Coordinates of C-alpha atoms in Angstrom, one line a residue:
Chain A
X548 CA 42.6 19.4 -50.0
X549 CA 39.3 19.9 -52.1
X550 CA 39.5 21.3 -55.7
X551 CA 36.5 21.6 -57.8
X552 CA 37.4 22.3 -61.7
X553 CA 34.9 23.2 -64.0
X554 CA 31.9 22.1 -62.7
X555 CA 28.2 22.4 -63.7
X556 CA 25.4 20.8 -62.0
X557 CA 21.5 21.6 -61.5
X558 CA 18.3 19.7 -61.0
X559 CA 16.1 18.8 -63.7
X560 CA 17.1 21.2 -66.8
X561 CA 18.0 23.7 -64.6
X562 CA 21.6 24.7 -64.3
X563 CA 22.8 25.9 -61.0
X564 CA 26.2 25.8 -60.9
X565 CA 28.1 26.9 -63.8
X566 CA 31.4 26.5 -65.1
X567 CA 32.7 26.3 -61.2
X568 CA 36.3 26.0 -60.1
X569 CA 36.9 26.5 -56.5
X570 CA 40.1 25.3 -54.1
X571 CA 39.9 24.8 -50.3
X572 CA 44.2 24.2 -49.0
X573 CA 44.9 23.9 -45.9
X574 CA 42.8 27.5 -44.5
X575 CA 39.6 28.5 -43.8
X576 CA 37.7 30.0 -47.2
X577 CA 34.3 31.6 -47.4
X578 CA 31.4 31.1 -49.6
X579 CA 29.2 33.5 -50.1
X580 CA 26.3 35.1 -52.3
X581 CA 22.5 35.9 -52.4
X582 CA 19.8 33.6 -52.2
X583 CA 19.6 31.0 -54.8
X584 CA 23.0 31.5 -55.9
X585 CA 24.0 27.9 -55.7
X586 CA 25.9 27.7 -53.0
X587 CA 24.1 25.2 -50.7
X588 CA 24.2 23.3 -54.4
X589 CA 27.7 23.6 -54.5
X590 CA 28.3 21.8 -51.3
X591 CA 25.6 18.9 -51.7
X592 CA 27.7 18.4 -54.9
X593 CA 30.7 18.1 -52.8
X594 CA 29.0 15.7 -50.5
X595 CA 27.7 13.8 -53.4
X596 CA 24.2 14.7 -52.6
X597 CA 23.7 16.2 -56.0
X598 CA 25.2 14.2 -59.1
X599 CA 27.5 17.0 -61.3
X600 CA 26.7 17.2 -64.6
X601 CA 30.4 18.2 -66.1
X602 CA 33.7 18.7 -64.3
X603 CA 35.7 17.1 -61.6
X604 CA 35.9 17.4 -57.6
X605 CA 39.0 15.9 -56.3
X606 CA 39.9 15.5 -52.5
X607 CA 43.4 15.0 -52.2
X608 CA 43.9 14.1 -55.6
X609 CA 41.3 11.4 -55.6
X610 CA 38.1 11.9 -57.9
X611 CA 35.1 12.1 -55.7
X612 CA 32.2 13.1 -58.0
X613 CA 29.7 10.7 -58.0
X614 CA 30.5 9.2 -54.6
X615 CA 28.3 8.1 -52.1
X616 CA 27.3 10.7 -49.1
X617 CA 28.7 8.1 -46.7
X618 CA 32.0 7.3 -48.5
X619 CA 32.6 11.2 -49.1
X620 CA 32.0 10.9 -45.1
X621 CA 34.2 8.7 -44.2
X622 CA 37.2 10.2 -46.4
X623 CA 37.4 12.9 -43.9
X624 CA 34.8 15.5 -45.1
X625 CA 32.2 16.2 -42.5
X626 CA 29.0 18.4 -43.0
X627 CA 27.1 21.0 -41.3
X628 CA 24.0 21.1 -43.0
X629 CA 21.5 24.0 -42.9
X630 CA 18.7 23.0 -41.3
X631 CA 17.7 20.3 -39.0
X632 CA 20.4 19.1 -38.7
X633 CA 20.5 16.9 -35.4
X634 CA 18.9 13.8 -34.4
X635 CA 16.6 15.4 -32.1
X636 CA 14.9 12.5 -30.7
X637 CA 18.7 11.0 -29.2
X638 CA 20.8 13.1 -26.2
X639 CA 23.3 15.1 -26.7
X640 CA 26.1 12.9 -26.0
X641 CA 24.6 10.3 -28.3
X642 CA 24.4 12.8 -31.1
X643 CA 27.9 13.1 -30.8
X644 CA 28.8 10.0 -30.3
X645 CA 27.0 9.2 -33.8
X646 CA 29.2 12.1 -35.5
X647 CA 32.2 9.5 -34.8
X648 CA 30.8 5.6 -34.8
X649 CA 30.7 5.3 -38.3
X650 CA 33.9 7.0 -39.7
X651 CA 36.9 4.3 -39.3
X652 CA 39.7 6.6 -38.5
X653 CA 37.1 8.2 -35.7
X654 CA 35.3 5.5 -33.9
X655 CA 38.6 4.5 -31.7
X656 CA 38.8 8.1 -30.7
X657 CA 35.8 9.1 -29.4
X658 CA 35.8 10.1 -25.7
X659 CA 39.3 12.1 -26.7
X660 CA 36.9 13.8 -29.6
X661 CA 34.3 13.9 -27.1
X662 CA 36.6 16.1 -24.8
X663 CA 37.7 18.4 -27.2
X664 CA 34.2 19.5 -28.9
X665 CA 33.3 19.7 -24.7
X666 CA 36.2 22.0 -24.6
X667 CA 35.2 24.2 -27.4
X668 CA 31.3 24.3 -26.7
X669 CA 31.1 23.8 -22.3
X670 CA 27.0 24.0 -22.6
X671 CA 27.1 20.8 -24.5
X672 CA 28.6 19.0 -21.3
X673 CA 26.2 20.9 -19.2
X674 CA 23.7 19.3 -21.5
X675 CA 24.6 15.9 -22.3
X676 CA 21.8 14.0 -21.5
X677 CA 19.1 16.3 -22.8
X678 CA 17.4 15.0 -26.2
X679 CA 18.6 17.5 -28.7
X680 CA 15.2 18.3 -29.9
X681 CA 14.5 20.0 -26.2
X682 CA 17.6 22.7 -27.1
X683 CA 17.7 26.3 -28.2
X684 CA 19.0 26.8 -32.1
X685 CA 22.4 28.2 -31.1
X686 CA 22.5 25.0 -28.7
X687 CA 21.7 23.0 -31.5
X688 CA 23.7 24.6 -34.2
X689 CA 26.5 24.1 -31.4
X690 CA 25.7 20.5 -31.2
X691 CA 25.7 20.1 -35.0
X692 CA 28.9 21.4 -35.4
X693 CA 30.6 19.3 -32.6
X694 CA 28.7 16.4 -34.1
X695 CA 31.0 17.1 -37.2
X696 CA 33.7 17.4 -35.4
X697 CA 33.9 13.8 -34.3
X698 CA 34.3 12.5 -37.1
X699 CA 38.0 14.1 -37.5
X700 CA 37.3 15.6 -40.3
X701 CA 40.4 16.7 -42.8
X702 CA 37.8 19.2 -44.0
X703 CA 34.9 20.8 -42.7
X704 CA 31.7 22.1 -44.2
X705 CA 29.4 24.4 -42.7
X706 CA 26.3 25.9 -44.7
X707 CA 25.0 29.2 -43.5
X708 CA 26.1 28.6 -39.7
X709 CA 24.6 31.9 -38.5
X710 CA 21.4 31.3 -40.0
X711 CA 18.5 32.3 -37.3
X712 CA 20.5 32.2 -34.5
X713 CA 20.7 35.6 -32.2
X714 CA 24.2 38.5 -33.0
X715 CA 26.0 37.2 -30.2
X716 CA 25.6 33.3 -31.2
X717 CA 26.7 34.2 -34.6
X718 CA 29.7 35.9 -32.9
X719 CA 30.1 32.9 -30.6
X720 CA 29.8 30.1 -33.6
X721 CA 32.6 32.0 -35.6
X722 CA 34.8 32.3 -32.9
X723 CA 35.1 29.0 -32.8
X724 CA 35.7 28.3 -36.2
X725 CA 38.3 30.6 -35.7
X726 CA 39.8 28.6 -33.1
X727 CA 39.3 25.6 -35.6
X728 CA 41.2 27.1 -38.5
X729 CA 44.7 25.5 -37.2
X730 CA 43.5 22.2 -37.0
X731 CA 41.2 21.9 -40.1
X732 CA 39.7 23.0 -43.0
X733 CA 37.4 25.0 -42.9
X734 CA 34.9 26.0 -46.0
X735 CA 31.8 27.6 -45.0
X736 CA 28.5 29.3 -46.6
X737 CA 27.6 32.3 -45.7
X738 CA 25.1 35.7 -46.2
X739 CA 26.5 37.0 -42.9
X740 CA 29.4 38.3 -45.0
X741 CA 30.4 40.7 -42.1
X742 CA 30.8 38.1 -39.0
X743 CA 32.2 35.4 -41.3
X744 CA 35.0 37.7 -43.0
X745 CA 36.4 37.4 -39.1
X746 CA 37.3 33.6 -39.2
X747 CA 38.5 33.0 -42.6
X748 CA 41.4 33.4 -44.7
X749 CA 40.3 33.2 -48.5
X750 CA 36.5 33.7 -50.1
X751 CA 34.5 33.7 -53.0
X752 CA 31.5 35.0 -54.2
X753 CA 29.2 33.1 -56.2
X754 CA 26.1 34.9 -58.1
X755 CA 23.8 33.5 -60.7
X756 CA 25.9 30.0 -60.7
X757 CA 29.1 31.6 -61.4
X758 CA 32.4 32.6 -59.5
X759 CA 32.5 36.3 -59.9
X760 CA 35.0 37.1 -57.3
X761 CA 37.8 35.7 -55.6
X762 CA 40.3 37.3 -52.6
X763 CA 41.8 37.5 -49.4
X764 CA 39.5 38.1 -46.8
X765 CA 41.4 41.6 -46.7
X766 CA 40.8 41.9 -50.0
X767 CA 37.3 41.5 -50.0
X768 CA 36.5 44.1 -47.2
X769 CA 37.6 46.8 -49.6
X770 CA 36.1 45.4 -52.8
X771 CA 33.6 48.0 -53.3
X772 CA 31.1 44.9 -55.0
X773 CA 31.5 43.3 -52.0
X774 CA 31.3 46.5 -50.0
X775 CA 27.7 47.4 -51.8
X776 CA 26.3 43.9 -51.9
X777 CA 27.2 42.5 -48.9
X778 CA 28.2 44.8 -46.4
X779 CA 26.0 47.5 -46.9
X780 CA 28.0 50.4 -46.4
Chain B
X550 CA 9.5 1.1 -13.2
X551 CA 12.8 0.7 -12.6
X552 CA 15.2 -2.1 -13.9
X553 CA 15.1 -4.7 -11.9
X554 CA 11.7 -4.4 -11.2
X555 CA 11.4 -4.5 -15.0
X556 CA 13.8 -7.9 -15.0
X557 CA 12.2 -9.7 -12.3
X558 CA 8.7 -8.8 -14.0
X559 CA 10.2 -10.2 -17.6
X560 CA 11.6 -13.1 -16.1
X561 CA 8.0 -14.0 -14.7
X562 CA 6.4 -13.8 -17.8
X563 CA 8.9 -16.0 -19.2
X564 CA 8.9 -18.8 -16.7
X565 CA 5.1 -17.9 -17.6
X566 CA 5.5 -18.3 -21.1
X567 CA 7.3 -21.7 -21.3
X568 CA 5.5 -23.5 -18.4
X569 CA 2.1 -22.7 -19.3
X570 CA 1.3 -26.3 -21.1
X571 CA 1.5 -27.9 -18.0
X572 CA -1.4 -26.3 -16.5
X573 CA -3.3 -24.6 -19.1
X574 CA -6.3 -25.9 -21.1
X575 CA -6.5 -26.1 -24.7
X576 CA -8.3 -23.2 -25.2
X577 CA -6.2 -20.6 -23.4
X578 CA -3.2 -22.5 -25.0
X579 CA -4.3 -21.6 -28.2
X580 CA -5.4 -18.4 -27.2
X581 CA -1.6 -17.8 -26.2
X582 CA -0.2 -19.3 -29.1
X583 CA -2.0 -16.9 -31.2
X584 CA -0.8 -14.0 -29.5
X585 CA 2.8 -15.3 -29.4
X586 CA 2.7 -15.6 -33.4
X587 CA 1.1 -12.1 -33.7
X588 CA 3.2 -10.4 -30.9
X589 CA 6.6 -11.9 -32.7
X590 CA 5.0 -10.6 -36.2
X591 CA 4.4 -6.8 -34.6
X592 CA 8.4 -6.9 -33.4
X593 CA 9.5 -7.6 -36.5
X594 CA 7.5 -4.9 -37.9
X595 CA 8.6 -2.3 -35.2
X596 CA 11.9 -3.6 -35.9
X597 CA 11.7 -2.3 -39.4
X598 CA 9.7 0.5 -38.5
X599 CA 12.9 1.9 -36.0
X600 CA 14.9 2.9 -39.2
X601 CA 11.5 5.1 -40.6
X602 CA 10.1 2.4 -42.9
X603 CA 6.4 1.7 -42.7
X604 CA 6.2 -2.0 -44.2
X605 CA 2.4 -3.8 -45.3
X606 CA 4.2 -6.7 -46.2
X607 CA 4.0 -8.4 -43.2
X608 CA 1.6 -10.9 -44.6
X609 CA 3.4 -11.6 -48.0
X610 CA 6.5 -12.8 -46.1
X611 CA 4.5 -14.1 -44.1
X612 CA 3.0 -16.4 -46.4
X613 CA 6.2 -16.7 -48.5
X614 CA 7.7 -18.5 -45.8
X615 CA 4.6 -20.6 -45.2
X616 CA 4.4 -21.4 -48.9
X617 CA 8.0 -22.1 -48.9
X618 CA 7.7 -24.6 -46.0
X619 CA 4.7 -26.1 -47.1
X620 CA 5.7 -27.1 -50.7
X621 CA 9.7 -27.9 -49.5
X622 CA 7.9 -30.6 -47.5
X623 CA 5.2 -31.9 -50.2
X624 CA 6.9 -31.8 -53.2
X625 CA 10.7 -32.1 -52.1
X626 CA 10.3 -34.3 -49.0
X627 CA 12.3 -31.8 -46.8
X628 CA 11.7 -32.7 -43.1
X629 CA 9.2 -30.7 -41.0
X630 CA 12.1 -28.9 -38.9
X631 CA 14.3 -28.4 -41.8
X632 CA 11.5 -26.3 -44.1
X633 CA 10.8 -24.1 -40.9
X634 CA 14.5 -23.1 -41.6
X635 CA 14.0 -23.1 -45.3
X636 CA 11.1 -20.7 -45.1
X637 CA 13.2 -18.2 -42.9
X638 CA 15.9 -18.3 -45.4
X639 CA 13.8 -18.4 -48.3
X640 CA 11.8 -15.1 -47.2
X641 CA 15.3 -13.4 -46.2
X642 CA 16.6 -14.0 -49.8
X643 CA 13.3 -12.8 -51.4
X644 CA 13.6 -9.6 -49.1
X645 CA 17.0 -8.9 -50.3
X646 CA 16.4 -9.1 -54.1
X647 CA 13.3 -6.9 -53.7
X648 CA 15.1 -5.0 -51.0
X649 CA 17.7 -3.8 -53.6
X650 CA 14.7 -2.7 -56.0
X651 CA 12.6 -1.0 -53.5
X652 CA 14.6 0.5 -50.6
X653 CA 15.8 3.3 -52.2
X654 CA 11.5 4.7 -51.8
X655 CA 10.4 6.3 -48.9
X656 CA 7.3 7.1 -46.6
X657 CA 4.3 6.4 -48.2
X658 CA 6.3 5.2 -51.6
X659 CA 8.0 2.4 -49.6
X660 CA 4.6 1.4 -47.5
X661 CA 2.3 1.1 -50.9
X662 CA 4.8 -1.1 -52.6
X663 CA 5.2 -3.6 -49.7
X664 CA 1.3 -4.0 -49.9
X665 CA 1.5 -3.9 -53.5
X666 CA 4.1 -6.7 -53.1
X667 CA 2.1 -8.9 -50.7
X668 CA -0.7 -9.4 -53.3
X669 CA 1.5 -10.4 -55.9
X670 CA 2.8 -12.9 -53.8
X671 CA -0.7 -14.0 -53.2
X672 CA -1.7 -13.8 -56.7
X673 CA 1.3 -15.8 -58.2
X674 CA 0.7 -18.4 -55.8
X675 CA -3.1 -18.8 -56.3
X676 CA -2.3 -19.1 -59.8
X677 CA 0.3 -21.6 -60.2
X678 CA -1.9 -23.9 -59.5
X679 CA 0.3 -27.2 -60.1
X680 CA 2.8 -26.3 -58.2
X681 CA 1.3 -24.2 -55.2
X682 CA -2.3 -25.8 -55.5
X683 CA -4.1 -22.6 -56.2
X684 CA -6.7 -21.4 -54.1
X685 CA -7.5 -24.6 -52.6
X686 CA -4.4 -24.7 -50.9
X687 CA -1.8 -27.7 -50.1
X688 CA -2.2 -30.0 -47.0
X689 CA 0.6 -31.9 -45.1
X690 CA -0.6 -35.3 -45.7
X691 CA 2.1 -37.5 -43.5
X692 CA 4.7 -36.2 -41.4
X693 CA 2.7 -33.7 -39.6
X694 CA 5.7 -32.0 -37.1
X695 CA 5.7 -33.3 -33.5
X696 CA 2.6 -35.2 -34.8
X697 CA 0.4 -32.7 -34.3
X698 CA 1.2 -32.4 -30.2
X699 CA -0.5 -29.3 -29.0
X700 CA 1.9 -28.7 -26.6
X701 CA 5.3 -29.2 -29.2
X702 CA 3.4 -26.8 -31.7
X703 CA 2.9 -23.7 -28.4
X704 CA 7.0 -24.5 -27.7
X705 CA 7.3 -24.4 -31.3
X706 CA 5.6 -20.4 -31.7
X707 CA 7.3 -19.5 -28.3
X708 CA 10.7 -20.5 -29.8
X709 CA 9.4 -18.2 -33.1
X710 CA 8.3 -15.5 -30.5
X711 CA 12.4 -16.2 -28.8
X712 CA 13.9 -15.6 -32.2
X713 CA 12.1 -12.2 -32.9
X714 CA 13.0 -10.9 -29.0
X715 CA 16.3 -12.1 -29.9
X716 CA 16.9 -10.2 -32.7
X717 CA 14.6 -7.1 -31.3
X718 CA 17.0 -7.2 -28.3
X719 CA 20.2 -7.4 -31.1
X720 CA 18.8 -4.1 -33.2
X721 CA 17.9 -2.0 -30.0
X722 CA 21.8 -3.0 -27.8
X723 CA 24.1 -2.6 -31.0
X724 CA 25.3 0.2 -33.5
X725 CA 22.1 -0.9 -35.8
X726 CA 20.1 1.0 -32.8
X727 CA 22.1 4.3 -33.6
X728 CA 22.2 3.5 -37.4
X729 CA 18.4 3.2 -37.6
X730 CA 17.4 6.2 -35.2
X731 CA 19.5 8.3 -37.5
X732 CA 18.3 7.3 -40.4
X733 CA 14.7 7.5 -39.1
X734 CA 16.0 11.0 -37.6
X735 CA 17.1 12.5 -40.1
X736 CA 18.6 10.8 -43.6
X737 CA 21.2 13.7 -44.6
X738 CA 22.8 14.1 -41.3
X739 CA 23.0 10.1 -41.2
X740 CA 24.6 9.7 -44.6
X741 CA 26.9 12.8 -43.7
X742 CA 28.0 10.7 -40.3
X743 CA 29.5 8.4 -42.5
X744 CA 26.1 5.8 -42.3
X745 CA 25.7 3.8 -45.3
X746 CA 21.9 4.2 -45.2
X747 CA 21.1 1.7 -48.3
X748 CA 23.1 -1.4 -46.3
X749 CA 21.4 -0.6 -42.9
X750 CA 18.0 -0.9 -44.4
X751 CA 19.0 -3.7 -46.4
X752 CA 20.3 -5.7 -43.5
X753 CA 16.7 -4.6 -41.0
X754 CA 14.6 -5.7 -44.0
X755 CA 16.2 -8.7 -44.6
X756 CA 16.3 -9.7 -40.9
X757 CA 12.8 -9.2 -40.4
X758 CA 11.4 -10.5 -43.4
X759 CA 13.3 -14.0 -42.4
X760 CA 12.0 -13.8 -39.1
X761 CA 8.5 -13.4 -40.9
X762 CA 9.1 -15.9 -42.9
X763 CA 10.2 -18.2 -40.5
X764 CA 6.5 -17.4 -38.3
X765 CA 5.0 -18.0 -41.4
X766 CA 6.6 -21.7 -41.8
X767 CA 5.7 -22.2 -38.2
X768 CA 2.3 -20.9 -38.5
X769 CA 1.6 -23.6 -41.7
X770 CA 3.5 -26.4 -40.0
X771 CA 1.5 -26.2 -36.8
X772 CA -1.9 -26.2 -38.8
X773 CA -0.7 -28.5 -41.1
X774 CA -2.2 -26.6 -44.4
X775 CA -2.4 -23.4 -46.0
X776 CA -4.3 -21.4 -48.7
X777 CA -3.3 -18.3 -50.0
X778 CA -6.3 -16.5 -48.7
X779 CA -4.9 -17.8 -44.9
X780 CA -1.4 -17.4 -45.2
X781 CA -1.7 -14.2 -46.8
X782 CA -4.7 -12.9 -44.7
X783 CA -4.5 -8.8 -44.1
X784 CA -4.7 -9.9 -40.3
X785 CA -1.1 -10.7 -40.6
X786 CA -0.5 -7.1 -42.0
X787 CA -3.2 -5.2 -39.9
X788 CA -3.1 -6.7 -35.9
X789 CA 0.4 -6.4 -35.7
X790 CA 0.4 -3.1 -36.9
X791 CA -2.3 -2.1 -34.7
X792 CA -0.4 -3.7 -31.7
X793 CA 2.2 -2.1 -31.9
X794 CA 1.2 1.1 -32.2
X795 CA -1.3 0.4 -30.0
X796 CA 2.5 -0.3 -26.9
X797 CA 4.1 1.8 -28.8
X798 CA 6.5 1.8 -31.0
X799 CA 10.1 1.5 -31.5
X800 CA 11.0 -0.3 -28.9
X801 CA 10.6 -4.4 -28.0
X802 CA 8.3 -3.6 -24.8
X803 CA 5.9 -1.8 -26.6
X804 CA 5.1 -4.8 -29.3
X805 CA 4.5 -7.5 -26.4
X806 CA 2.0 -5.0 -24.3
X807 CA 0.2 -4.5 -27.3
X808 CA 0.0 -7.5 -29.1
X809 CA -1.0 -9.5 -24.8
X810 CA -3.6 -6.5 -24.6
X811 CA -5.3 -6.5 -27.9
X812 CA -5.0 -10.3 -28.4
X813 CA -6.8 -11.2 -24.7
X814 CA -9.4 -7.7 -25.6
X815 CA -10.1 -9.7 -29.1
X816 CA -10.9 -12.9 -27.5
X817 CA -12.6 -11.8 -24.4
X818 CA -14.9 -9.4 -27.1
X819 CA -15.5 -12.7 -29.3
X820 CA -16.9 -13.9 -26.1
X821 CA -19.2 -11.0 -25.2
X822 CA -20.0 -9.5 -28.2
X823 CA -19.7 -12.6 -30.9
X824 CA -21.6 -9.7 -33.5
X825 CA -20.1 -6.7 -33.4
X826 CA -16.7 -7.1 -31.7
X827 CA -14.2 -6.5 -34.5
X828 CA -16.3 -3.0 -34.3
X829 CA -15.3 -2.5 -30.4
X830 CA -11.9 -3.6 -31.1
X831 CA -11.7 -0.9 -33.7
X832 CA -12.7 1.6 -31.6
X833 CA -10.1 0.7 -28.6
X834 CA -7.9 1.2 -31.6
X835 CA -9.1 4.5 -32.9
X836 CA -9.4 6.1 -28.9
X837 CA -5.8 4.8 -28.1
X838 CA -4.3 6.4 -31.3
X839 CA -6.1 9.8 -30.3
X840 CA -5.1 9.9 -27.2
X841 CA -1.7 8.0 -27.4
X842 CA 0.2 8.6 -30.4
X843 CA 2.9 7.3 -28.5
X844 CA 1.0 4.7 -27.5
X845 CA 0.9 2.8 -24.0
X846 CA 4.6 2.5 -23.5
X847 CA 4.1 6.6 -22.9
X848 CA 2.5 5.9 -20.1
X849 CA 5.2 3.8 -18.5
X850 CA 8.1 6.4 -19.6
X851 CA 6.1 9.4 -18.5
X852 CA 6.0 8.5 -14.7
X853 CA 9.7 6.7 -14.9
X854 CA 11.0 9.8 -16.4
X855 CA 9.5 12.4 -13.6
X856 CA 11.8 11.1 -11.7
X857 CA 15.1 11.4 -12.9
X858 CA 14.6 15.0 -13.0
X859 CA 16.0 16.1 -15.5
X860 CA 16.1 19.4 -16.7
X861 CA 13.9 19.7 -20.1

């Protein structure tokens, strides 16, 4: 699905990513690190928000580096960004009909989509026509990932989906992606090492730019660096 | 207001609109016509405005397309009709090359450039003075459209006024209403929806800087003249700016409230106050703003949206 080899990238002079090479198959993988690592770099790389410096990001065998946010788009790859991610001035069923309008292979499908992201997050149906501004965060970062979703992606991106939402909306949001893992892929950012080790299959750790660490979810719940620095046993 | 209220109300001011030579007097004809070409000139501005871009270069289409028609009709001999046409496509293709150098700035960036923009239009044309007549201007000397009938020239703004509802009514019912919103919402969630945020602004900047171009060969045809300090007067920037944010924006109602409220207050303050009223008008400005940001459109949605009770 995605493969990143070698990659740097930065902004300015500064490098942030370093020397990078990172696979997503057909699974659900983790991202993780501290602060400033470079992950959210990372992904706006993949999403051809940030131009790479050196090194190649393929998507199904097709070179993708360089590409234009909206092509990446439409090629499959839909993003949950951070923060602020909603139209908050549109409803919520025109949110998500935005997620799908403007990705060929999605546009025809969009009640059926519609349904489905209903089916996963029953609040949003409850509150279709409310502008998305008016909701709570985990309503909104529930929207934002069912906005995604419309699109059909092949692969899907979340950054830091637990950030500022309340324990049992974290829980909720991974559960889903849980649920998700059969139908997509799934690579998502993380600092909530703990909840997110629940819903995926592979991870990595990322530190200063660099790859330092690579597992099984398994594996990395009894890696006593991951142990120390993430799970604060 | 509900919508058929709202239909029955438009269709008035229509019948209104197209009737009203037959029983007005000159001066409240011209009065109208005025507002018509600045009401069309703050559409095509909200138009622009929907996708987050704040344009001052109202006035340098403006008067590109006045320039355009003007001078296709002196020194090319185009008919009247066809350089109103001209000047529309004229301004769209001088909105597209400069689109593709300046659309990639935003906010502020974007809005000084367009003004920055507008003078150099005026500029270039005040100097090339054997061409464009320099700061005296150019004047139609035979061939005057519809021979100078006062009633042709209002049909001839109201049809300029159509063309911008027309295409107001086209950005706000089809997928360039989502595209701009989300752009104007929020670029990184747009662009990761699949929206190609670079053609969408192309297309709403060149659409409305035809459609300013095309007032702008109106405007020149109906006076028959035009200097660069007319055609490119900051009026054509400023009042429809201020109208529509004065009906609030982003939507086609908003525009026409503002631009019939501020353009009768102007004239009825000309009247009472002949010193001092561009002061008064000001201030109606400045107290809306404060008390509005939304403008007077809020109004309007605030007691139609009490009562669909919905759950906020």
């Amino acid at each position: 699905m995605l493969k990143i080899q070698n990659l740097d990238c930065g902004y300015g002079r500064m490098k942030v990513i370093d020397a990078v090479n990172f696979e997503v198959g057909a699974e659900s993988v983790g991202l993780f690190g501290p602060n400033g690592a470079g992950k959210s770099t990372l992904i706006a790389a993949v999403m051809g928000m940030v131009r790479p410096w050196k090194g190649s990001i393929e998507l199904d065998g097709k070179r993708i580096e360089g590409a234009e946010t909206h092509v990446i788009a439409r090629m499959g790859v839909a993003l949950v960004p951070q923060e602020r991610e909603l139209f908050p001035g549109m409803s919520v069923q025109d949110n998500l009909i935005l997620g799908a309008a403007y990705i060929p292979h999605a546009k025809d499908h969009t009640s059926d989509q519609m349904e489905q992201v209903f089916s996963l997050f029953p609040i949003l149906k409850e509150r279709r026509t409310q502008y998305a501004g008016t909701m709570s965060g985990g309503q909104q970062r529930m929207l934002a990932i069912g906005r995604a979703l419309m699109s059909k992606p092949r692969l899907l991106i979340l950054d830091e989906p637990s950030l500022g939402l309340q324990p049992s909306i974290v829980a909720e949001v991974f559960e889903v992606l849980k649920a998700l893992k059969s139908t997509v892929s799934i690579l998502v950012t993380e600092q909530n090492v703990r909840e997110s080790l629940r819903a995926i299959d592979r991870g990595y750790v990322l530190e200063n730019g660099r790859i330092v660490l690579e597992d099984s979810a398994e594996g990395l719940k009894t890696n006593p660096h991951v142990i120390k620095s993430y799970l604060g046993l | 207001m509900n919508r058929n209220a709202s239909r029955i109300l438009a269709a008035l001011f229509g019948v209104l609109a197209v009737t009203l030579p037959f029983f007005a007097g000159d001066y409240p004809l011209q009065v109208a016509r005025n507002i018509m070409m600045y009401m069309a000139l703050a559409i095509t501005w909200d138009m622009l405005l929907r996708s987050g871009q704040i344009s001052f270069g109202i006035a340098g289409l403006f008067g590109i397309g006045a320039y355009s028609a003007i001078l296709s009709v002196i020194r090319a001999g185009m008919p009247a009709w066809f350089s109103i046409l001209f000047a529309a496509i004229f301004s769209g293709v001088v909105a597209f090359v400069i689109g593709f150098l300046i659309l990639r700035l935003r906010a502020m960036y974007f809005s000084i450039v367009t003004l920055a923009l507008g003078e150099i239009f005026r500029i270039i044309i005040h100097n090339l003075h054997d061409f464009t007549g320099g700061p005296e201007g150019v004047v139609i000397q035979k061939g005057v459209i519809f021979g100078g009938n006062a009633n042709s020239l209002y049909w001839l703004v109201l049809a300029g006024l159509a063309v911008a509802l027309a295409a107001s009514f086209w950005f706000e019912k089809s997928k360039i209403h989502f595209a701009l919103t989300a752009i104007r919402n929020n670029e990184i969630s747009a662009q990761s929806s699949g929206i190609d945020i670079f053609r969408w602004l192309l297309l709403a900047f060149v659409v409305t800087s035809a459609i300013q171009g095309l007032l702008g060969g109106i405007f020149v045809q109906s006076y028959g003249f035009a200097t660069p300090d007319a055609v490119f007067s900051a009026d054509f920037t400023l009042l429809p700016l201020a109208m529509a944010l004065l009906g609030g924006v982003y939507s086609t109602t908003g525009p026409i409230f503002g631009a019939i409220l501020l353009g009768l207050a102007s004239e009825w303050l000309k009247l009472k106050i002949p010193y001092g009223h561009l002061v008064v008008y000001g201030i109606i400005i400045v107290i809306v703003i404060l008390f509005m940001p939304q403008g007077l459109r809020q109004l309007v949605r605030r007691t139609s949206h009490s009562a669909d009770g919905r759950s906020a």
